mmCIF file with all atom_site columns, C-alpha atoms in Angstrom:
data_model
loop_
_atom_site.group_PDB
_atom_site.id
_atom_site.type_symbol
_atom_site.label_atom_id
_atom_site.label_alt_id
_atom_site.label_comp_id
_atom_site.label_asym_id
_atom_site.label_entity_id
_atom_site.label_seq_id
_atom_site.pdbx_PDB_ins_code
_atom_site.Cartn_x
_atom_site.Cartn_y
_atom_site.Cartn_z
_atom_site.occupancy
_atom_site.B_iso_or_equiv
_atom_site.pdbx_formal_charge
_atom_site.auth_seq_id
_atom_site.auth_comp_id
_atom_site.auth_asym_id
_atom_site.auth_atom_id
_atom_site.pdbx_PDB_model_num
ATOM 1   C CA . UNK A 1 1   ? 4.153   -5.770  -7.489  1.00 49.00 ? 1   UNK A CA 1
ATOM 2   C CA . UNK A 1 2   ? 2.081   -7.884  -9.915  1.00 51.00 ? 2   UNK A CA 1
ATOM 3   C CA . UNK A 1 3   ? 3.301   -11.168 -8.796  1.00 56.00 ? 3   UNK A CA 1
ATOM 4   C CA . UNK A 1 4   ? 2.652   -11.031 -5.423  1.00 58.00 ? 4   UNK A CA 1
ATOM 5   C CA . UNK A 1 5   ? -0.960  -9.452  -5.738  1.00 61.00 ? 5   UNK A CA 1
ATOM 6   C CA . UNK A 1 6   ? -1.480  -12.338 -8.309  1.00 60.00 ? 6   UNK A CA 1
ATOM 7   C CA . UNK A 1 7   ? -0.321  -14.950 -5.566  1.00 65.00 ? 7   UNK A CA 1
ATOM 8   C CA . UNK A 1 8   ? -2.624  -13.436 -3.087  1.00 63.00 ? 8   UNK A CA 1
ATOM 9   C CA . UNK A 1 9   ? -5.173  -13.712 -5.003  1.00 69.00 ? 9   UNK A CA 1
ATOM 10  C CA . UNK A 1 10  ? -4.580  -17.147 -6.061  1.00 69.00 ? 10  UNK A CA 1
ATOM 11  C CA . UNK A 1 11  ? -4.348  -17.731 -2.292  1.00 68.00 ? 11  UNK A CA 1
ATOM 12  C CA . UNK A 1 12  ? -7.543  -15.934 -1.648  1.00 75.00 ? 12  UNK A CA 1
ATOM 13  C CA . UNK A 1 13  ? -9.231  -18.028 -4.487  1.00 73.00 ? 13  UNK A CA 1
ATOM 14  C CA . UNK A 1 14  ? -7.701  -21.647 -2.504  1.00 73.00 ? 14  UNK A CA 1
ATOM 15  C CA . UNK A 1 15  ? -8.829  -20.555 0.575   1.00 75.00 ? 15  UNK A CA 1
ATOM 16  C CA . UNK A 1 16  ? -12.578 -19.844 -0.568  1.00 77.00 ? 16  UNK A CA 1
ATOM 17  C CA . UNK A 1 17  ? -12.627 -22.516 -2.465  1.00 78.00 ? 17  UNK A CA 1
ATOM 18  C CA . UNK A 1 18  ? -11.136 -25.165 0.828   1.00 80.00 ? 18  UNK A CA 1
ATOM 19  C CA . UNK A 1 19  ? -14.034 -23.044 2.577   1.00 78.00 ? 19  UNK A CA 1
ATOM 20  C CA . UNK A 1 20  ? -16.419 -24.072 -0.541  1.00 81.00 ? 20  UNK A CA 1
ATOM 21  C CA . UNK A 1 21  ? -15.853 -27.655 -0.308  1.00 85.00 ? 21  UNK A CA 1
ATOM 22  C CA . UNK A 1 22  ? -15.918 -27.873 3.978   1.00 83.00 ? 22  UNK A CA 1
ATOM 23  C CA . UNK A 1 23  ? -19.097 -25.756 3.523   1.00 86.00 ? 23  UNK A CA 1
ATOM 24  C CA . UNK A 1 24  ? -20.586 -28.871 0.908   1.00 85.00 ? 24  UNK A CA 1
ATOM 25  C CA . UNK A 1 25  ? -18.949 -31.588 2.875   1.00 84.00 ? 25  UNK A CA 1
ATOM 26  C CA . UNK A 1 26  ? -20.907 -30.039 6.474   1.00 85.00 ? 26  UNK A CA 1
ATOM 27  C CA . UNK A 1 27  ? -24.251 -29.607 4.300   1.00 88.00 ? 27  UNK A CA 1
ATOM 28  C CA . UNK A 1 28  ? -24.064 -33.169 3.143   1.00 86.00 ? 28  UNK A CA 1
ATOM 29  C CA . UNK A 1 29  ? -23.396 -34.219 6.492   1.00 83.00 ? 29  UNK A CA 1
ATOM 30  C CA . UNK A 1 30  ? -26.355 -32.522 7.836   1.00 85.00 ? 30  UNK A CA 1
ATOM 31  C CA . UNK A 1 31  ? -28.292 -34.448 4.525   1.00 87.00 ? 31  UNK A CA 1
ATOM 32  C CA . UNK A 1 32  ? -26.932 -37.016 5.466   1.00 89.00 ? 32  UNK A CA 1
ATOM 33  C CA . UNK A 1 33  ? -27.879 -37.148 9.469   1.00 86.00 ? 33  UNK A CA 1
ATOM 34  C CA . UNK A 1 34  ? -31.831 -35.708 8.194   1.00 87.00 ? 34  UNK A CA 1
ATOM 35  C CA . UNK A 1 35  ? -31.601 -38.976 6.380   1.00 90.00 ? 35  UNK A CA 1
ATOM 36  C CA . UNK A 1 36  ? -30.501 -41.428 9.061   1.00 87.00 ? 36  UNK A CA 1
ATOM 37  C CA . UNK A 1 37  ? -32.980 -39.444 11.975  1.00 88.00 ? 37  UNK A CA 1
ATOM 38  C CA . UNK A 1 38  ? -35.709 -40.454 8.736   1.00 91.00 ? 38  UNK A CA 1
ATOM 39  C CA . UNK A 1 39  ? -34.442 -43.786 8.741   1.00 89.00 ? 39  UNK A CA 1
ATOM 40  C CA . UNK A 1 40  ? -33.946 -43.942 12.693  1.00 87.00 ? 40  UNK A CA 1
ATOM 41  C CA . UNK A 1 41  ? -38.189 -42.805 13.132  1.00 89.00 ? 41  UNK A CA 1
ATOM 42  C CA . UNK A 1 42  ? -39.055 -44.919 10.303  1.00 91.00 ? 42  UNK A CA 1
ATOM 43  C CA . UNK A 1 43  ? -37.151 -47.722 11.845  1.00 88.00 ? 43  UNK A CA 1
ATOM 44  C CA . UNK A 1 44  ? -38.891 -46.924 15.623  1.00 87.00 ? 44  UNK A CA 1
ATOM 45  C CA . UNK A 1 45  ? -42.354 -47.056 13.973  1.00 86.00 ? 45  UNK A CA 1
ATOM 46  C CA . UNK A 1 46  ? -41.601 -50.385 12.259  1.00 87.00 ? 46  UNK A CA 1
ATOM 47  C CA . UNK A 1 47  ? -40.661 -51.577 15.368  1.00 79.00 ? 47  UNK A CA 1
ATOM 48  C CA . UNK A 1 48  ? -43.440 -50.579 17.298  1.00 77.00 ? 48  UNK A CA 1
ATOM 49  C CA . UNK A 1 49  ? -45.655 -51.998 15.014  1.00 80.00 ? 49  UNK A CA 1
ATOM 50  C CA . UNK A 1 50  ? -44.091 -55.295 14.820  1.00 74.00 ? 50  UNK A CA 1
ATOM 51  C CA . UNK A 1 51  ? -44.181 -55.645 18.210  1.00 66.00 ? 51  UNK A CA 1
ATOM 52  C CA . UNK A 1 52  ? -47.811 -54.636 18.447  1.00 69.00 ? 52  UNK A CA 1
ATOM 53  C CA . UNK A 1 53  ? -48.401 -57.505 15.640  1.00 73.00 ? 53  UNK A CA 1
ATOM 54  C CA . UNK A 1 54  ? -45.887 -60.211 16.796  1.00 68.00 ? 54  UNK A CA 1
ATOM 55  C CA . UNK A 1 55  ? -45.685 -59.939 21.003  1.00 68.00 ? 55  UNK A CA 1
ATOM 56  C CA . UNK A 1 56  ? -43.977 -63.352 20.923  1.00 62.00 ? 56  UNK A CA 1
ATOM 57  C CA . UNK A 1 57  ? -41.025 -61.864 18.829  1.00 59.00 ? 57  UNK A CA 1
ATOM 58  C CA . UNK A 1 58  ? -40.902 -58.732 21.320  1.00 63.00 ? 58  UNK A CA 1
ATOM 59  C CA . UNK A 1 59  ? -37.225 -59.453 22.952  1.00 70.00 ? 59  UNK A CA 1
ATOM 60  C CA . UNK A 1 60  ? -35.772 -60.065 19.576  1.00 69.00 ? 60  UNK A CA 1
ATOM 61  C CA . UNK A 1 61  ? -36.953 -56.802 18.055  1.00 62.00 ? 61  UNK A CA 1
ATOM 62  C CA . UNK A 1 62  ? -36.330 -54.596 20.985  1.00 75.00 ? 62  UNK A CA 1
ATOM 63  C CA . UNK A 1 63  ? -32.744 -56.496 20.834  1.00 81.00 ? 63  UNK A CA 1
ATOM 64  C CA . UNK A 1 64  ? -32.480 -55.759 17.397  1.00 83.00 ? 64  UNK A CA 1
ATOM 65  C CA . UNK A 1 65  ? -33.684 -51.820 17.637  1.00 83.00 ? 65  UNK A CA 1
ATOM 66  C CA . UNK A 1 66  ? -31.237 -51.432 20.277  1.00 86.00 ? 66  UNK A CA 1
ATOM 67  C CA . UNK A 1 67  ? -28.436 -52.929 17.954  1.00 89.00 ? 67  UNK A CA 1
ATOM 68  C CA . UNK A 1 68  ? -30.018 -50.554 15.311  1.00 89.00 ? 68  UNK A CA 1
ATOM 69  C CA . UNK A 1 69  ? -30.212 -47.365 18.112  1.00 88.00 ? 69  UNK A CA 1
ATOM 70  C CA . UNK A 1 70  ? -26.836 -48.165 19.029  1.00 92.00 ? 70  UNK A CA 1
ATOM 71  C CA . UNK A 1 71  ? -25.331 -48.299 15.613  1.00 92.00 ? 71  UNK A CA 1
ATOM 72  C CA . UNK A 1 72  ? -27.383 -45.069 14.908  1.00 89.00 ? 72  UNK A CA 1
ATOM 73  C CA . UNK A 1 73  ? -26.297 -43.488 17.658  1.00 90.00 ? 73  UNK A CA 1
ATOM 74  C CA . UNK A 1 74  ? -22.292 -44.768 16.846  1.00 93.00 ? 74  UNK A CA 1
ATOM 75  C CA . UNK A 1 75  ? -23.221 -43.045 13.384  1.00 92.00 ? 75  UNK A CA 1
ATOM 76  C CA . UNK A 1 76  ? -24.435 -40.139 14.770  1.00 92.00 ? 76  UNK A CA 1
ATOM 77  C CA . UNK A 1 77  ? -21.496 -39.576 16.974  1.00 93.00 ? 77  UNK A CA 1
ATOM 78  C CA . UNK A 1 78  ? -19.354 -40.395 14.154  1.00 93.00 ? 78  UNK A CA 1
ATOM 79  C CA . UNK A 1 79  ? -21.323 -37.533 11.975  1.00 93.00 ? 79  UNK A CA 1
ATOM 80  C CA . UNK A 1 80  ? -20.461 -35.068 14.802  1.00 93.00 ? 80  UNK A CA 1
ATOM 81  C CA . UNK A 1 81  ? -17.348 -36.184 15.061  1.00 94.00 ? 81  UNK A CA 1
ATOM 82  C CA . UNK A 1 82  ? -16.703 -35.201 11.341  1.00 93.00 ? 82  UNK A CA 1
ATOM 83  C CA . UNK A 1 83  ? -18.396 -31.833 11.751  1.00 91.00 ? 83  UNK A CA 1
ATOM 84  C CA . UNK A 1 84  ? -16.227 -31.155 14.273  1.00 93.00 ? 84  UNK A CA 1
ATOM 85  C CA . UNK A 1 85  ? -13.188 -32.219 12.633  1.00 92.00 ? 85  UNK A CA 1
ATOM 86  C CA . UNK A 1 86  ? -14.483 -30.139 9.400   1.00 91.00 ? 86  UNK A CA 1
ATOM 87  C CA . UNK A 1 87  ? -15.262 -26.754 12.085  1.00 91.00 ? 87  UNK A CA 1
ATOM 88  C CA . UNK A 1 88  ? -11.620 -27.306 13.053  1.00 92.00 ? 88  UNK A CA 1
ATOM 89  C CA . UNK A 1 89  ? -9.990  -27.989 9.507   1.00 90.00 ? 89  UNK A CA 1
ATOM 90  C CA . UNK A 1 90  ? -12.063 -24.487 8.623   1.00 90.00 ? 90  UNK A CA 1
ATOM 91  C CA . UNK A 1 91  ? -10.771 -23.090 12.140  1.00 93.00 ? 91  UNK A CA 1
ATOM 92  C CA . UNK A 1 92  ? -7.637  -24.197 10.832  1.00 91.00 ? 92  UNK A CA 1
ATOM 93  C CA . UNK A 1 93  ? -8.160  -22.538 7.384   1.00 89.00 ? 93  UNK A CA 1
ATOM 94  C CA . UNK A 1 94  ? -9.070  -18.871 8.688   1.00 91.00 ? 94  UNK A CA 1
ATOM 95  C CA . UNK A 1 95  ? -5.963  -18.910 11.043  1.00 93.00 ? 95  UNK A CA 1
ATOM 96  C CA . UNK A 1 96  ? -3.541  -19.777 8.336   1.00 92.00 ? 96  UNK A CA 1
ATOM 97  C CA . UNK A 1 97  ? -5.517  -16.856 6.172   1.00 91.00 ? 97  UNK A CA 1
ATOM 98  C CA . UNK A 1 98  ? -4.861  -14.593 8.896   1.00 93.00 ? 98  UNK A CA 1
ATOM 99  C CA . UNK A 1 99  ? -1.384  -15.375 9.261   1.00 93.00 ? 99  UNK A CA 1
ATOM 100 C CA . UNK A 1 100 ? -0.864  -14.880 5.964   1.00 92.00 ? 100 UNK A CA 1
ATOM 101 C CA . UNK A 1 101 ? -2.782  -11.402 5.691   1.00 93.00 ? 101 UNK A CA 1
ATOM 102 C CA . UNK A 1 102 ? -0.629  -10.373 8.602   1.00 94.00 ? 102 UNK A CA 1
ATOM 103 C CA . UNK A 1 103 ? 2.298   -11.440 6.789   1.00 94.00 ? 103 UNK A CA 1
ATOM 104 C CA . UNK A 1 104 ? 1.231   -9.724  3.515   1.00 94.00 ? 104 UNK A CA 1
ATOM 105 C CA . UNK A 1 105 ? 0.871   -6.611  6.079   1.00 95.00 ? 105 UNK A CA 1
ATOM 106 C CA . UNK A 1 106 ? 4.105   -6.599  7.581   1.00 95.00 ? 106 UNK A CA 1
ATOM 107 C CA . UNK A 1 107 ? 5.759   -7.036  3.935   1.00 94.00 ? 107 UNK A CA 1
ATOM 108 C CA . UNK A 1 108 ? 4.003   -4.241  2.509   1.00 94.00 ? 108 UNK A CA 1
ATOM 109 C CA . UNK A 1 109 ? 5.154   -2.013  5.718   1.00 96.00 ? 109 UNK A CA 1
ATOM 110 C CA . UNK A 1 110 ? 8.263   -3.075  4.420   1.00 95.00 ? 110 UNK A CA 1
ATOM 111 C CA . UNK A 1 111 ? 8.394   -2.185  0.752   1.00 94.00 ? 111 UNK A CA 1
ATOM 112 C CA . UNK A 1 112 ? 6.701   1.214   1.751   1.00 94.00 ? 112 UNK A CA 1
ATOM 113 C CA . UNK A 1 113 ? 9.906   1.555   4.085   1.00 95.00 ? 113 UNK A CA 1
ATOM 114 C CA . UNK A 1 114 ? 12.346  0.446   1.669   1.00 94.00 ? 114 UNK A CA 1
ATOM 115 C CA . UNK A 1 115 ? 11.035  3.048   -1.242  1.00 93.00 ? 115 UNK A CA 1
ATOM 116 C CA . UNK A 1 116 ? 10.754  5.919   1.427   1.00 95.00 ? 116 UNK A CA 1
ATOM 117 C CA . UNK A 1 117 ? 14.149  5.283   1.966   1.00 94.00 ? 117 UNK A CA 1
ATOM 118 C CA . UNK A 1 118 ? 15.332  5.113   -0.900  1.00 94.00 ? 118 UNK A CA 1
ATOM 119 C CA . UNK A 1 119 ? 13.197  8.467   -2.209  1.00 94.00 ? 119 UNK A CA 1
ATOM 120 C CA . UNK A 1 120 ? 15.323  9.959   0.816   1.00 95.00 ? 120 UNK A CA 1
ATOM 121 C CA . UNK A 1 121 ? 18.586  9.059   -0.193  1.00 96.00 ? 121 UNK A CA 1
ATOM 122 C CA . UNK A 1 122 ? 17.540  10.011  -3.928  1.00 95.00 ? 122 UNK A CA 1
ATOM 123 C CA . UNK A 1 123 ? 16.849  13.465  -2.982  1.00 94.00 ? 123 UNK A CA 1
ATOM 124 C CA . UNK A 1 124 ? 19.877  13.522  -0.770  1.00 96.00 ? 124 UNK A CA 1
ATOM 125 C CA . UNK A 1 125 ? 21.738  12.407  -3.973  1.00 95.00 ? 125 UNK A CA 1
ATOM 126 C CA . UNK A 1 126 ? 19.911  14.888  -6.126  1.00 94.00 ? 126 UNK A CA 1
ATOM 127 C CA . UNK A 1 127 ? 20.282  17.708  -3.571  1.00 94.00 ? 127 UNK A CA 1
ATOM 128 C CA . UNK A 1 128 ? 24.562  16.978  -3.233  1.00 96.00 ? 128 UNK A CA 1
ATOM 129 C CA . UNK A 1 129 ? 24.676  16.934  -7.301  1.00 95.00 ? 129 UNK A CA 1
ATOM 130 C CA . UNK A 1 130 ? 23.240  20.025  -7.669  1.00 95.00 ? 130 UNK A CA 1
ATOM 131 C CA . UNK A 1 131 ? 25.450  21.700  -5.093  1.00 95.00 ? 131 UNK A CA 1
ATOM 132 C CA . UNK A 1 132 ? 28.119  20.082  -6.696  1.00 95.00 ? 132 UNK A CA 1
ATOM 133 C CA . UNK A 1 133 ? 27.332  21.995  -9.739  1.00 96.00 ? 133 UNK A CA 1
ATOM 134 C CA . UNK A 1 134 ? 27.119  24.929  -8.253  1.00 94.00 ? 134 UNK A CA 1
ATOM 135 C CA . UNK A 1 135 ? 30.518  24.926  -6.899  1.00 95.00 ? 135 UNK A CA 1
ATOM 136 C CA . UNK A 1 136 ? 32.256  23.838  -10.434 1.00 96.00 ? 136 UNK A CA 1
ATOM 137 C CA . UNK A 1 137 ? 29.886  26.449  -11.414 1.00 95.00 ? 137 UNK A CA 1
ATOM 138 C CA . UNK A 1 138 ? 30.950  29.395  -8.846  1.00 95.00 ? 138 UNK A CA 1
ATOM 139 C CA . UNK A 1 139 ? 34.655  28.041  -9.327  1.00 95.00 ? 139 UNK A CA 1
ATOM 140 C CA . UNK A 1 140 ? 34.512  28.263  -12.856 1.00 95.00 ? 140 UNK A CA 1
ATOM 141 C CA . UNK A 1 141 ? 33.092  32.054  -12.601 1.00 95.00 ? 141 UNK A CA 1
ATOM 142 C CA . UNK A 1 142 ? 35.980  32.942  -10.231 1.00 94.00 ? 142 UNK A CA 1
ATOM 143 C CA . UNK A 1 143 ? 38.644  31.470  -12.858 1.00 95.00 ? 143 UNK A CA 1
ATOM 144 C CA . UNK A 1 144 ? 36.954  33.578  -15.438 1.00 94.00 ? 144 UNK A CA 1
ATOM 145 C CA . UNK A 1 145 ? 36.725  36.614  -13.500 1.00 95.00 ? 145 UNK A CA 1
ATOM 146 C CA . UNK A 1 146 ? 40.532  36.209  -12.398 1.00 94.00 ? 146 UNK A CA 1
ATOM 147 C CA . UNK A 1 147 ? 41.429  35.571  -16.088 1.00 95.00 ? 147 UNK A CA 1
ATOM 148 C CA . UNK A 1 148 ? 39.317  39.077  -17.141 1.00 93.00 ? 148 UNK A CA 1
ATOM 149 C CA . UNK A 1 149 ? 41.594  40.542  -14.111 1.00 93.00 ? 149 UNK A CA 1
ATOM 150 C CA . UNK A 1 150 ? 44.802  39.145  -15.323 1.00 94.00 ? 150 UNK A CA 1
ATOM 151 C CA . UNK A 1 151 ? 43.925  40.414  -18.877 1.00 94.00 ? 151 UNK A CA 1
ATOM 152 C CA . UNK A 1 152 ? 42.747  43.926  -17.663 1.00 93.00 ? 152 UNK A CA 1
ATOM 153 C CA . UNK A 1 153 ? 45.555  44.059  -15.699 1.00 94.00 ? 153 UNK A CA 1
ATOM 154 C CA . UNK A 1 154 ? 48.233  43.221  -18.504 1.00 93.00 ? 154 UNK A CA 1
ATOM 155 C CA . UNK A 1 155 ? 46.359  45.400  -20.945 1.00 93.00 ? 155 UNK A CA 1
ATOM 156 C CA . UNK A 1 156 ? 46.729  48.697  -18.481 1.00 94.00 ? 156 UNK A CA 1
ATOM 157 C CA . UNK A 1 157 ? 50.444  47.572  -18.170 1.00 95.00 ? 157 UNK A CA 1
ATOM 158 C CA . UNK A 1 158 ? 50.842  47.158  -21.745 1.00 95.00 ? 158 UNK A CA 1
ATOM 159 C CA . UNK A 1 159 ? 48.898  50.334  -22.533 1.00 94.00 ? 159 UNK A CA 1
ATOM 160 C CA . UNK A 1 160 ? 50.994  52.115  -19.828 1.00 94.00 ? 160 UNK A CA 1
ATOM 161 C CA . UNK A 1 161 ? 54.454  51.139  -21.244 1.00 93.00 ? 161 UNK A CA 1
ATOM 162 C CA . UNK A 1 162 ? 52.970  52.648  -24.229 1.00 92.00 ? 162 UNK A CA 1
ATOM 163 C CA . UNK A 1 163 ? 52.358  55.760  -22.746 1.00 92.00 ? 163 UNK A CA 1
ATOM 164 C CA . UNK A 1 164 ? 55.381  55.919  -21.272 1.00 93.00 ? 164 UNK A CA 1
ATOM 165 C CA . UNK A 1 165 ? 57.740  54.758  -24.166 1.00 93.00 ? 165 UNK A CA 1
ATOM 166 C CA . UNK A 1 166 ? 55.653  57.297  -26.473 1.00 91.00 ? 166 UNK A CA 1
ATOM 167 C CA . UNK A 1 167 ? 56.428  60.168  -23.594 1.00 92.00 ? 167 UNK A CA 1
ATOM 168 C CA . UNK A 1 168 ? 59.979  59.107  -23.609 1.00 91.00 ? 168 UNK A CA 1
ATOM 169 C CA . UNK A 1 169 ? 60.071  59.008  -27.391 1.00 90.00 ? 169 UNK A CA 1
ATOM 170 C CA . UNK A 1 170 ? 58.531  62.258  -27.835 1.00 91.00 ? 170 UNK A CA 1
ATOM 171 C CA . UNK A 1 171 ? 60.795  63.796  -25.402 1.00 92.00 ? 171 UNK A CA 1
ATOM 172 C CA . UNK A 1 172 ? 64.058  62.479  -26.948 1.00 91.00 ? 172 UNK A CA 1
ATOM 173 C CA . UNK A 1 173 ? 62.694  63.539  -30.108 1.00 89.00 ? 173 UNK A CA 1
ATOM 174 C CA . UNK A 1 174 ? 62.289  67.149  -28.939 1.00 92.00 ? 174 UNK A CA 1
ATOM 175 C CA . UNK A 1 175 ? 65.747  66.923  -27.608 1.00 92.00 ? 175 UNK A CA 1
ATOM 176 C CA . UNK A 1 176 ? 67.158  66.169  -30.651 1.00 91.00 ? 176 UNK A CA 1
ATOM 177 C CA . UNK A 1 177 ? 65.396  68.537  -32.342 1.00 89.00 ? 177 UNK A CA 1
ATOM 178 C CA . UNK A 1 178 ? 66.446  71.454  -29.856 1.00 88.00 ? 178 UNK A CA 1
ATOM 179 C CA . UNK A 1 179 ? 69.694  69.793  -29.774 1.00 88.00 ? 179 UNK A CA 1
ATOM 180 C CA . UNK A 1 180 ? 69.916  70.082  -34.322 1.00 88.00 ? 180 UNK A CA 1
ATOM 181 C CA . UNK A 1 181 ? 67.954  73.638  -33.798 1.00 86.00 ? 181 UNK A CA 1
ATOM 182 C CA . UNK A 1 182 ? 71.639  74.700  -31.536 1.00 85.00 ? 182 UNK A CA 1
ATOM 183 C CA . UNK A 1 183 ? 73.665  72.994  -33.847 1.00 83.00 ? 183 UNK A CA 1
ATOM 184 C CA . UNK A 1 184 ? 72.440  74.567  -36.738 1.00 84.00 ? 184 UNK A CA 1
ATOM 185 C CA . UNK A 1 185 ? 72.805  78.011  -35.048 1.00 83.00 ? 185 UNK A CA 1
ATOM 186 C CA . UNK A 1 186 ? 76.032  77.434  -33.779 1.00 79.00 ? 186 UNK A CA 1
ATOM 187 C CA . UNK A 1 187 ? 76.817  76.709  -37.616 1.00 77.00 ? 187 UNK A CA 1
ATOM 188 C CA . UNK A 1 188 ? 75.646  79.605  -38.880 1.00 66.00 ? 188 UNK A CA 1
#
């Protein structure tokens, strides 16, 4: 069954490749997030040393690195947010996979059924032809041994009217001949 191994396949090849591209899109999450926590420490030590240098502009920059924290932190739970969608959407992926191997299972159950059966009914078929021919075969025998009987039969009956019409003959030859020998002495 070409075509469906060649459609599993071509499933198989999807469904590593849809695994290929979550796997890329989770490691450049992960990039991505190394990047931000860079940003994130870089950001804290800026801070720190601003406010170290600048005291007098210490509520605006610990109101702006909480803005900063928070939107971090919103970006952060937005990054996990997508890894988890992408674990499910993979989840997802391997369940459909497995569905379909199942399927693939129970359809190949199937076909195996279908040909035993039909191998069984072929050698049922096979079996009845051949005793078929056995009986036109033992039929025809009998007809030719009747017919060998019939012949035999007619030939014996043939071959004893023979005999008998070449007993009778013989005898009514003698008879004439015994009845001429009388004659001829009665003659004389």
């Amino acid at each position: 069954c070409c075509c469906c191994c060649c459609c599993w396949r071509c499933l198989q090849a999807a469904g590593a490749a849809e695994l290929a591209k979550l796997q890329a899109a989770k490691q450049a999450a992960l990039a991505q997030k190394d990047v931000q926590m860079q940003q994130l420490e870089q950001l804290k030590a800026r801070i720190l040393e601003e406010r170290a240098a600048n005291k007098a502009e210490g509520e605006l920059v610990q109101r702006k690195a909480a803005e900063e924290a928070a939107e971090l932190s919103a970006k952060e739970a937005a990054w996990r947010q997508k890894l988890l969608d992408m674990n499910a959407a993979t989840k997802a992926s391997n369940d459909t996979l497995l569905a379909f191997r199942a399927a693939e299972r129970v359809r190949e159950k199937q076909l195996e059924e279908t040909v035993e059966a039909f191998c069984r009914h072929k050698a049922e078929v096979d079996a009845q032809r051949v005793a078929e021919k056995a009986a036109k075969e033992a039929a025809k025998e009998a007809r030719r041994k009747a017919m060998r009987d019939l012949m035999e039969e007619n030939y014996r009956q043939w071959h004893q009217n023979n005999e008998q019409q070449l007993v009778a003959d013989v005898q009514a030859a003698q008879q004439k001949e015994e009845e001429n020998a009388a004659a001829q002495q009665r003659r004389c």
